[in-house]
Short mmCIF file of C-alpha atoms in Angstrom, two decimals:
data_model
loop_
_atom_site.label_atom_id
_atom_site.label_comp_id
_atom_site.label_asym_id
_atom_site.label_seq_id
_atom_site.Cartn_x
_atom_site.Cartn_y
_atom_site.Cartn_z
CA SER A 1 124.29 98.25 163.99
CA GLU A 2 122.29 95.50 162.35
CA THR A 3 120.92 95.69 158.80
CA LEU A 4 118.02 93.66 157.43
CA THR A 5 117.00 93.87 153.77
CA PHE A 6 113.52 93.02 152.48
CA THR A 7 112.26 92.78 148.91
CA GLY A 8 108.59 93.20 148.05
CA THR A 9 106.35 93.56 145.03
CA VAL A 10 102.76 94.63 144.39
CA THR A 11 100.11 93.79 141.83
CA SER A 12 98.40 97.18 141.47
CA PRO A 13 99.49 100.83 141.53
CA GLY A 14 99.40 102.88 144.73
CA THR A 15 101.47 103.90 147.75
CA TYR A 16 102.59 101.13 150.07
CA CYS A 17 104.09 101.71 153.51
CA ASN A 18 105.91 99.19 155.67
CA GLU A 19 106.60 99.77 159.36
CA ILE A 20 109.17 98.09 161.54
CA GLN A 21 108.72 97.94 165.31
CA VAL A 22 111.45 97.00 167.79
CA LEU A 23 110.39 94.69 170.64
CA SER A 24 112.13 93.91 173.91
CA TYR A 25 112.11 90.46 175.45
CA SER A 26 111.75 89.83 179.16
CA ASN A 27 113.46 86.72 180.48
CA THR A 28 111.42 87.06 183.64
CA THR A 29 107.98 87.09 182.01
CA GLN A 30 109.11 85.44 178.76
CA THR A 31 107.12 88.03 176.76
CA TRP A 32 107.87 90.50 173.98
CA THR A 33 106.98 94.16 174.54
CA PRO A 34 107.06 96.98 171.98
CA VAL A 35 109.50 99.76 172.79
CA ASP A 36 109.47 103.34 171.56
CA LEU A 37 111.66 102.53 168.60
CA GLY A 38 110.35 102.03 165.06
CA ALA A 39 110.47 103.36 161.53
CA GLU A 40 108.35 103.40 158.38
CA ALA A 41 109.33 103.37 154.72
CA CYS A 42 106.96 103.90 151.78
CA PHE A 43 107.18 103.40 148.06
CA THR A 44 104.79 104.24 145.25
CA ALA A 45 104.02 101.83 142.43
CA VAL A 46 102.98 103.53 139.17
CA GLU A 47 101.36 102.16 136.04
CA SER A 48 100.56 103.64 132.65
CA ASP A 49 97.02 103.49 131.24
CA VAL A 50 96.87 104.46 127.59
CA GLU A 51 94.06 104.66 125.06
CA ILE A 52 93.99 105.49 121.36
CA ILE A 53 91.41 107.67 119.58
CA LYS A 54 91.22 108.11 115.83
CA ASP A 55 89.03 110.70 114.09
CA PHE A 56 88.91 113.35 111.38
CA VAL A 57 89.64 117.00 112.11
CA ALA A 58 89.00 120.38 110.54
CA GLU A 59 91.78 122.48 109.00
CA ASP A 60 92.71 123.79 112.45
CA ASN A 61 93.78 120.22 113.36
CA THR A 62 91.75 120.54 116.57
CA LYS A 63 88.01 120.49 115.90
CA SER A 64 86.80 116.90 115.57
CA LEU A 65 84.65 115.99 112.56
CA GLY A 66 83.87 112.53 113.92
CA GLN A 67 85.07 109.09 112.90
CA SER A 68 83.77 109.35 109.35
CA VAL A 69 83.83 112.15 106.80
CA THR A 70 82.58 112.38 103.22
CA VAL A 71 84.61 114.00 100.44
CA ALA A 72 84.73 113.85 96.65
CA ARG A 73 87.34 111.91 94.68
CA ASP A 74 90.94 113.07 95.23
CA VAL A 75 89.88 115.63 97.85
CA PRO A 76 92.23 115.40 100.87
CA ALA A 77 90.90 114.85 104.40
CA ARG A 78 92.75 115.36 107.69
CA MET A 79 92.93 112.41 110.07
CA ARG A 80 94.10 112.49 113.69
CA VAL A 81 95.34 109.77 116.02
CA ARG A 82 95.62 110.65 119.71
CA VAL A 83 97.30 108.49 122.34
CA ILE A 84 96.37 109.48 125.91
CA ASN A 85 98.11 108.31 129.07
CA THR A 86 95.62 108.54 131.95
CA GLY A 87 97.74 106.42 134.29
CA THR A 88 100.27 107.33 136.97
CA GLY A 89 103.42 106.09 135.26
CA ASP A 90 105.28 106.61 132.00
CA ALA A 91 104.09 104.60 129.02
CA SER A 92 107.32 103.36 127.48
CA VAL A 93 108.10 102.06 123.99
CA ILE A 94 104.76 103.27 122.66
CA ASP A 95 104.37 102.71 118.94
CA VAL A 96 101.37 103.30 116.67
CA GLN A 97 100.98 101.25 113.52
CA ASP A 98 98.37 101.57 110.84
CA ALA A 99 96.67 98.28 109.99
CA PHE A 100 94.77 99.49 106.95
CA THR A 101 95.11 96.34 104.87
CA ASP A 102 93.67 94.19 107.67
CA ALA A 103 90.79 96.52 108.54
CA MET A 104 89.41 97.65 105.16
CA SER A 105 85.68 96.97 105.08
CA SER A 106 85.08 98.22 101.53
CA GLY A 107 86.63 100.27 98.78
CA ASP A 108 89.59 99.79 96.47
CA LEU A 109 92.85 99.73 98.42
CA ALA A 110 94.82 100.60 95.30
CA SER A 111 92.91 103.89 95.12
CA TYR A 112 93.57 104.92 98.74
CA ARG A 113 96.68 106.80 99.77
CA LEU A 114 98.28 108.58 102.70
CA ILE A 115 99.59 111.92 101.51
CA SER A 116 101.41 113.16 104.59
CA LEU A 117 102.20 112.21 108.19
CA SER A 118 103.23 114.61 110.96
CA SER A 119 105.61 112.10 112.55
CA GLY A 120 106.80 108.67 111.51
CA THR A 121 107.22 106.72 108.30
CA LEU A 122 104.80 106.14 105.42
CA SER A 123 104.88 102.81 103.62
CA ASP A 124 103.32 100.99 100.68
CA SER A 125 101.75 97.90 102.24
CA ASP A 126 100.58 96.22 99.05
CA GLY A 127 103.22 97.35 96.53
CA ASN A 128 100.82 99.31 94.34
CA GLY A 129 102.85 102.51 94.42
CA ASN A 130 100.60 104.34 96.91
CA ASP A 131 101.52 104.92 100.54
CA ASP A 132 98.64 103.35 102.47
CA ALA A 133 100.20 102.48 105.85
CA PHE A 134 102.34 104.09 108.52
CA ASP A 135 104.44 103.37 111.59
CA SER A 136 105.21 106.02 114.19
CA ALA A 137 106.84 106.06 117.62
CA ILE A 138 104.92 108.20 120.13
CA GLY A 139 106.53 110.76 122.39
CA THR A 140 110.07 111.86 123.15
CA LEU A 141 112.41 108.87 123.25
CA SER A 142 109.38 106.61 122.69
CA TYR A 143 107.61 107.22 126.00
CA LEU A 144 104.50 109.13 127.06
CA ALA A 145 104.38 110.74 130.50
CA PRO A 146 101.28 110.55 132.75
CA GLY A 147 98.56 113.01 131.79
CA ASN A 148 100.09 113.69 128.38
CA VAL A 149 98.56 113.34 124.93
CA ALA A 150 100.53 112.49 121.80
CA THR A 151 98.95 113.44 118.49
CA LEU A 152 99.61 112.21 114.96
CA LEU A 153 98.13 114.12 112.04
CA PHE A 154 97.99 112.83 108.49
CA THR A 155 96.23 113.53 105.22
CA VAL A 156 94.38 110.89 103.21
CA ALA A 157 92.56 110.77 99.88
CA ALA A 158 91.09 108.25 97.46
CA SER A 159 90.60 108.34 93.70
CA VAL A 160 87.58 106.01 93.54
CA ASP A 161 84.20 106.42 95.23
CA GLY A 162 83.67 104.08 98.17
CA GLU A 163 84.23 103.63 101.89
CA TYR A 164 87.77 103.34 103.19
CA CYS A 165 88.11 102.31 106.82
CA ASP A 166 91.45 101.78 108.50
CA THR A 167 92.56 100.98 112.02
CA ALA A 168 95.43 102.50 113.99
CA THR A 169 96.77 99.98 116.51
CA LEU A 170 98.70 100.86 119.66
CA PHE A 171 101.61 98.68 120.73
CA ASP A 172 103.62 98.66 123.96
CA ASP A 173 106.76 96.56 123.61
CA ASP A 174 105.20 94.82 120.60
CA VAL A 175 102.04 93.96 122.60
CA ASP A 176 98.73 95.12 121.08
CA ILE A 177 97.06 97.24 123.77
CA GLY A 178 94.31 98.99 121.81
CA SER A 179 93.05 100.24 118.47
CA ASP A 180 90.54 102.62 116.91
CA SER A 181 89.14 103.09 113.41
CA ALA A 182 87.99 105.91 111.17
CA CYS A 183 86.36 105.77 107.74
CA LEU A 184 86.87 107.99 104.72
CA ILE A 185 83.76 108.03 102.54
CA VAL A 186 84.36 109.15 98.97
CA ALA A 187 81.21 110.21 97.10
CA THR A 188 81.56 112.31 93.97
CA PRO A 189 78.52 113.95 92.35
CA GLU A 190 77.96 113.34 88.64
CA LEU A 191 75.84 116.18 87.21
CA THR A 192 73.93 116.14 83.93
CA ILE A 193 71.46 118.61 82.43
CA THR A 194 68.68 118.04 79.92
CA LYS A 195 66.56 120.73 78.27
CA SER A 196 63.48 120.03 76.17
CA ASP A 197 60.48 121.95 74.63
CA ALA A 198 56.90 121.15 75.55
CA PRO A 199 55.03 121.55 73.30
CA ASP A 200 57.24 121.58 70.24
CA SER A 201 55.39 124.49 68.55
CA VAL A 202 53.10 127.30 69.69
CA LEU A 203 51.23 130.27 68.22
CA PRO A 204 52.78 133.74 68.50
CA GLY A 205 52.11 135.27 71.94
#
């Protein structure tokens, strides 16, 4: 027997087949002619394709309330971060990091806090005593299989009226591959009541 080994690579996902055909050589005609002897081998190249979606959800943690929600001071709101792999291969070493301090468009950072996180680690990015950032690995053993969705749920609140926008950034092997933002709007009503007589005096009846 004779063994030949070939190495190949591709630049896009898909199934690639390579066929080998045995030829016979005629000394008489000095030509090559295919014989009924050949074989084919195929391999499939896969690639992950992930996206990140950040929004607010209702108490059931499922119904989306959109990418902004309005609450009063110190009233908690539920945020959700979803990472979706729509590709054909595993997404490995997927990590989501909150970049709140870089993405705040308005509001007092010292008044904003993360109360809870379903998976991962909360941190105090500016040293003010409030947890306002997070870091979380996605999926079992830090990978996300094709067609799967990984979900992070966390609760946020703020003690001062204003708009608090933060961005969750998706990393694959420390490479930024996408981000999405959601904004917590804190608006607290201030009610007053005034009662006055008009006119000051009247006749009986």
